[in-house]
XYZ file of C-alpha atoms in Angstrom:
402
model
C 69.897 83.582 10.302
C 66.727 85.463 9.492
C 65.298 85.444 5.989
C 63.698 88.784 5.158
C 60.514 89.102 3.104
C 60.194 92.109 0.788
C 56.803 93.330 -0.424
C 54.836 91.711 2.416
C 52.496 93.330 4.930
C 54.425 94.509 7.982
C 52.322 92.326 10.283
C 53.210 89.284 8.174
C 56.928 90.133 8.273
C 56.865 90.461 12.064
C 54.878 87.249 12.535
C 57.340 85.323 10.356
C 60.400 86.596 12.185
C 58.796 85.834 15.558
C 58.234 82.233 14.488
C 61.977 81.946 13.840
C 63.052 83.459 17.154
C 63.354 87.218 16.496
C 60.761 88.526 18.963
C 60.960 92.263 18.249
C 58.068 94.216 16.725
C 60.634 96.013 14.560
C 61.542 94.133 11.356
C 64.934 92.406 11.493
C 66.209 94.234 8.397
C 65.310 97.643 9.834
C 67.046 97.014 13.155
C 70.131 95.465 11.500
C 70.654 98.307 9.011
C 70.062 101.059 11.562
C 72.491 99.357 13.968
C 75.057 99.225 11.142
C 74.512 102.901 10.339
C 74.906 103.808 14.024
C 78.321 102.156 13.990
C 79.654 103.118 10.564
C 77.442 105.656 8.795
C 76.673 108.514 11.161
C 79.229 110.860 9.626
C 78.897 109.973 5.944
C 78.194 113.023 3.786
C 74.790 112.912 2.099
C 73.548 109.908 4.074
C 69.904 109.169 3.154
C 70.289 111.398 0.093
C 72.941 109.928 -2.211
C 72.155 106.761 -4.152
C 73.924 103.468 -3.748
C 75.382 101.266 -6.488
C 72.733 99.090 -8.110
C 74.798 95.912 -8.092
C 75.851 96.273 -4.462
C 72.335 97.237 -3.377
C 70.937 94.109 -5.028
C 73.648 91.989 -3.403
C 72.786 93.260 0.094
C 69.064 92.792 -0.591
C 69.679 89.208 -1.713
C 71.781 88.524 1.389
C 68.840 89.520 3.592
C 66.394 87.481 1.521
C 68.583 84.356 1.624
C 69.533 84.695 5.291
C 73.255 85.183 4.566
C 73.519 88.796 5.769
C 76.644 89.487 7.871
C 77.290 93.060 8.983
C 81.029 92.369 9.181
C 81.135 92.015 5.378
C 80.466 95.726 4.876
C 82.746 98.478 6.092
C 83.299 101.042 3.301
C 81.835 104.553 2.950
C 79.972 103.448 -0.180
C 78.289 100.718 1.868
C 76.525 103.448 3.865
C 74.538 104.561 0.828
C 73.902 100.965 -0.223
C 72.502 100.150 3.231
C 70.191 103.151 3.183
C 69.002 102.186 -0.304
C 68.065 98.667 0.878
C 66.265 100.112 3.902
C 64.234 102.431 1.654
C 63.398 99.588 -0.750
C 62.093 97.461 2.126
C 59.899 100.289 3.484
C 58.648 101.375 0.055
C 57.625 97.840 -0.845
C 55.398 97.489 2.216
C 51.837 97.317 0.814
C 50.843 99.855 3.487
C 53.341 102.527 4.499
C 54.414 102.951 8.122
C 51.791 105.727 8.272
C 48.982 104.034 6.307
C 47.141 105.697 3.447
C 43.955 105.864 5.545
C 45.640 108.499 7.736
C 47.130 110.505 4.865
C 44.560 113.318 4.855
C 44.673 113.565 8.660
C 48.458 114.019 8.547
C 48.108 116.793 5.973
C 45.340 118.457 7.959
C 47.515 118.424 11.086
C 50.122 120.422 9.175
C 47.603 123.240 8.701
C 47.780 124.204 12.376
C 49.178 127.692 12.916
C 51.556 126.519 15.678
C 54.244 123.838 15.623
C 53.097 122.513 19.014
C 49.588 121.741 17.772
C 51.022 120.110 14.641
C 53.235 117.856 16.745
C 50.507 116.958 19.231
C 48.176 115.847 16.436
C 51.016 113.798 14.934
C 51.690 112.157 18.297
C 48.048 111.110 18.581
C 48.127 109.609 15.084
C 51.443 107.799 15.682
C 50.237 106.150 18.893
C 47.006 105.002 17.273
C 48.933 103.041 14.638
C 49.027 99.236 14.791
C 51.833 98.174 17.120
C 54.236 96.995 14.406
C 53.801 100.216 12.412
C 54.176 102.387 15.517
C 57.256 100.614 16.891
C 59.020 100.564 13.520
C 58.242 104.211 12.796
C 59.441 105.392 16.225
C 62.590 103.259 15.926
C 63.407 104.909 12.593
C 62.524 108.425 13.796
C 64.676 108.104 16.909
C 67.656 107.176 14.742
C 67.039 110.073 12.335
C 66.793 112.440 15.303
C 70.165 111.232 16.581
C 71.558 111.700 13.089
C 70.743 115.422 13.342
C 73.622 115.814 15.833
C 76.003 114.972 12.954
C 74.524 117.409 10.431
C 77.769 119.420 10.238
C 79.448 116.359 8.740
C 76.544 114.784 6.856
C 75.143 118.066 5.469
C 71.699 116.656 6.317
C 69.515 118.810 8.547
C 65.926 117.892 9.498
C 64.498 119.396 6.313
C 66.925 117.472 4.083
C 66.346 114.192 5.944
C 62.583 114.695 5.706
C 62.739 115.261 1.941
C 64.738 112.039 1.530
C 62.462 109.812 3.625
C 58.982 111.394 3.593
C 57.463 109.494 0.665
C 58.916 106.263 2.052
C 56.985 106.475 5.322
C 53.863 108.430 4.238
C 52.005 107.498 1.053
C 48.583 108.635 -0.181
C 47.519 105.199 -1.466
C 48.558 101.597 -0.702
C 51.123 99.958 -2.978
C 48.377 97.735 -4.423
C 45.091 99.655 -4.084
C 41.833 97.782 -4.518
C 39.083 98.885 -6.861
C 37.270 100.522 -3.943
C 40.249 102.702 -2.993
C 40.709 105.994 -4.779
C 44.011 107.457 -5.869
C 44.869 110.587 -3.899
C 46.983 113.391 -5.271
C 50.312 113.509 -3.443
C 51.031 116.691 -1.475
C 54.828 116.887 -1.421
C 55.016 120.035 0.675
C 52.629 118.775 3.363
C 54.240 115.329 3.561
C 57.771 116.779 3.773
C 56.691 119.146 6.548
C 55.070 116.273 8.461
C 58.230 114.158 8.136
C 60.336 117.103 9.333
C 58.166 117.532 12.432
C 58.316 113.784 13.115
C 62.127 113.799 12.975
C 62.611 116.979 14.995
C 60.192 115.919 17.743
C 60.984 112.192 17.900
C 61.754 112.182 21.677
C 58.393 113.849 22.411
C 56.535 111.538 20.025
C 58.174 108.600 21.788
C 56.984 110.056 25.136
C 60.539 110.466 26.390
C 60.283 114.210 27.144
C 57.482 116.772 27.584
C 56.976 119.409 24.920
C 58.088 122.870 26.177
C 55.361 124.828 24.378
C 52.551 122.268 24.298
C 49.050 123.646 24.972
C 47.671 121.407 27.700
C 44.086 122.633 27.843
C 41.074 121.367 25.972
C 40.874 124.758 24.233
C 43.678 123.753 21.892
C 42.844 123.306 18.227
C 42.738 119.739 16.904
C 42.077 118.355 13.423
C 41.458 114.776 14.590
C 37.933 113.487 15.026
C 36.686 110.080 16.094
C 33.354 108.334 15.658
C 31.994 106.346 18.613
C 31.470 102.705 17.679
C 29.685 101.839 20.946
C 27.927 103.744 23.749
C 30.056 104.517 26.820
C 28.604 105.560 30.178
C 31.474 107.827 31.210
C 31.942 109.081 34.770
C 34.278 111.327 36.721
C 37.056 112.446 34.345
C 35.483 110.220 31.679
C 33.578 111.427 28.628
C 30.260 109.702 27.949
C 29.741 108.569 24.351
C 26.648 107.756 22.343
C 26.892 105.447 19.345
C 27.922 107.287 16.155
C 28.726 110.476 18.085
C 31.639 112.503 16.673
C 34.189 113.816 19.188
C 37.340 115.887 18.711
C 40.495 114.134 19.941
C 42.774 116.566 21.776
C 45.340 114.307 23.457
C 46.457 110.757 24.164
C 47.660 109.343 27.462
C 51.181 107.994 27.934
C 49.840 104.497 28.542
C 47.922 102.978 25.667
C 44.185 102.624 25.829
C 42.827 106.115 26.550
C 42.166 109.228 24.500
C 41.174 112.669 25.699
C 38.494 114.437 23.723
C 35.722 116.975 23.582
C 32.189 116.555 22.253
C 29.967 119.060 20.472
C 28.668 120.276 23.870
C 32.232 121.261 24.883
C 32.337 118.481 27.481
C 35.890 117.235 28.036
C 37.138 113.886 29.310
C 38.838 110.570 28.642
C 37.345 107.652 26.732
C 38.627 104.196 25.689
C 40.518 104.005 22.410
C 38.783 100.731 21.582
C 35.370 102.430 21.569
C 36.087 104.790 18.678
C 37.269 104.864 15.100
C 39.287 107.696 13.621
C 37.383 109.716 11.046
C 39.496 110.900 8.128
C 38.683 113.902 5.983
C 37.506 113.211 2.441
C 40.461 112.334 0.244
C 40.990 114.155 -3.032
C 41.241 111.867 -6.087
C 43.432 112.890 -8.972
C 40.502 113.811 -11.252
C 38.995 116.372 -8.845
C 40.412 119.926 -8.667
C 42.478 120.157 -5.500
C 41.973 123.003 -3.035
C 44.350 124.051 -0.230
C 43.215 122.582 3.078
C 41.832 125.290 5.379
C 43.622 125.780 8.707
C 42.247 123.914 11.719
C 41.135 127.109 13.437
C 37.450 127.929 13.146
C 36.484 130.046 10.181
C 35.873 133.713 10.976
C 32.512 135.127 9.792
C 32.732 137.799 7.171
C 32.659 141.380 8.456
C 30.914 144.334 6.873
C 34.223 145.422 5.370
C 34.668 142.015 3.756
C 31.371 142.433 1.927
C 32.780 145.485 0.152
C 35.624 143.528 -1.452
C 35.958 143.664 -5.223
C 34.007 141.375 -7.530
C 37.013 139.152 -8.266
C 37.322 138.180 -4.606
C 33.586 137.413 -4.407
C 33.774 135.303 -7.527
C 36.755 133.377 -6.138
C 34.872 132.654 -2.900
C 31.802 131.443 -4.793
C 34.008 129.186 -6.893
C 35.593 127.712 -3.765
C 32.159 127.105 -2.176
C 30.927 125.377 -5.316
C 34.075 123.215 -5.515
C 33.717 122.175 -1.884
C 30.096 121.149 -2.444
C 31.076 119.151 -5.520
C 33.874 117.400 -3.634
C 31.539 116.626 -0.735
C 29.029 115.018 -3.081
C 31.658 112.901 -4.837
C 33.780 111.743 -1.936
C 33.039 109.562 1.049
C 34.725 109.799 4.412
C 37.299 107.071 4.930
C 37.965 105.524 8.302
C 40.846 103.821 9.994
C 40.247 101.197 12.654
C 42.033 101.845 15.932
C 43.511 98.702 17.515
C 41.995 97.622 20.843
C 44.825 97.458 23.376
C 44.486 95.285 26.460
C 46.046 96.716 29.628
C 47.279 94.573 32.483
C 47.152 97.469 34.985
C 45.364 100.827 35.281
C 47.193 103.541 33.337
C 48.545 106.543 35.249
C 48.092 110.106 34.047
C 51.298 111.276 32.310
C 53.326 114.078 33.867
C 52.724 116.427 30.950
C 48.946 116.274 31.547
C 48.957 116.349 35.343
C 47.308 119.247 37.121
C 45.512 119.908 40.376
C 42.211 119.171 38.661
C 43.283 115.959 36.895
C 42.793 112.407 38.199
C 45.785 110.467 39.508
C 44.686 107.376 37.619
C 41.906 106.101 35.421
C 40.335 102.636 35.525
C 41.442 100.115 32.904
C 39.695 100.790 29.593
C 36.773 98.386 29.086
C 37.889 96.316 26.115
C 36.451 92.883 26.986
C 33.428 91.396 25.205
C 33.229 94.128 22.594
C 31.791 93.203 19.210
C 34.304 93.296 16.371
C 34.871 96.731 14.841
C 33.458 97.473 11.381
C 35.627 96.791 8.318
C 38.212 99.315 7.187
C 35.960 100.778 4.503
C 33.222 101.767 6.990
C 32.214 105.402 6.580
C 29.806 108.016 7.784
C 28.278 111.082 6.180
C 29.540 114.567 6.888
C 26.728 117.042 7.598
C 25.792 119.079 4.522
C 27.369 122.483 4.143
C 25.076 125.410 5.039
C 23.824 127.609 2.233
C 25.635 130.666 3.541
C 29.253 129.662 4.157
C 31.568 132.298 5.673
C 34.868 132.880 3.876
C 37.494 130.220 4.618
C 40.778 131.796 5.783
C 43.346 129.854 3.739
C 46.819 129.822 5.316
C 49.485 129.053 2.755
C 52.271 129.156 5.355
C 55.669 128.651 3.790
C 54.369 127.271 0.501
C 56.736 128.064 -2.365
C 55.398 130.446 -5.030
């Protein structure tokens, strides 16, 4: 039987279980508990919300650690909550969450889109740029939670309730054991819960099983995700040329791994290899810096003549926000997250949800051979300085509670 490691990096857990014959990229404990819940816990009231019994939870955890776990030993309703508790403990003790801390600010920024479709498309890009073990485990969990929604009349757990119970388990602002170089980021409960809700509701689309009915398919769509080119890329028909250190906006990801679709500052649109870029995260907000609401992803609208006649309080508030942004920009550096370099054995085909009369039928394999190693995880680049005359930022509070 498999012995499960708690508190280890996910890659280490998967490598260990592969050496003992379990070849999945989903941890053994995760697949075993979700299989058990599929069989015995789908209709339990308050599943993923109610706590288990400490003694029984510890007993199940020890059984996994010692390799004595047998699903047949557990059949009661109380076992459902104990199983969920062990699953949460395993995921919470991962040094890096399923969605790593380096992507935390990008996840929150994606939630500032004005449309659900743009929120979900940004999330799909981020999910499929995760390391394989993180991506496969996250999608495996999300698919189960999506199926659980069909039993919400019996479990009393809709998407919002499930998201609130699992969000901080899969999305954390800092690693479990941050180094001295990593800053502590203030946790945004509302933004993280909303992101988890979207992930659960749209799991089949995120897993590329179905197209999204309202997805904007043109390059004009708004995106909060930017990438920095690590190497020059010549481009070509349907392909976007890159210069080293160029910043491009990522607007979509192909069904097959290895290609992103993006737009540069000159509004040129095309595909480029995932292995040639590095995601660029927004500056993170440490706990000792006053936190401002993230502006929506849409471009700021210049102030009109009527806006200039607003009362003095509004002008003072805008000046305060400008000053705070400048202070934050001076104090914080831009974090980065290395994108894995996938190797394809065949040319990827354009997915159905991106096909059009003007799109290519196929792209060549992404050039991933003989590339120099990517920079370390703490590599960063400077954001351009803010102009002296900043137009008002339209802050969209959405459904934030008062």
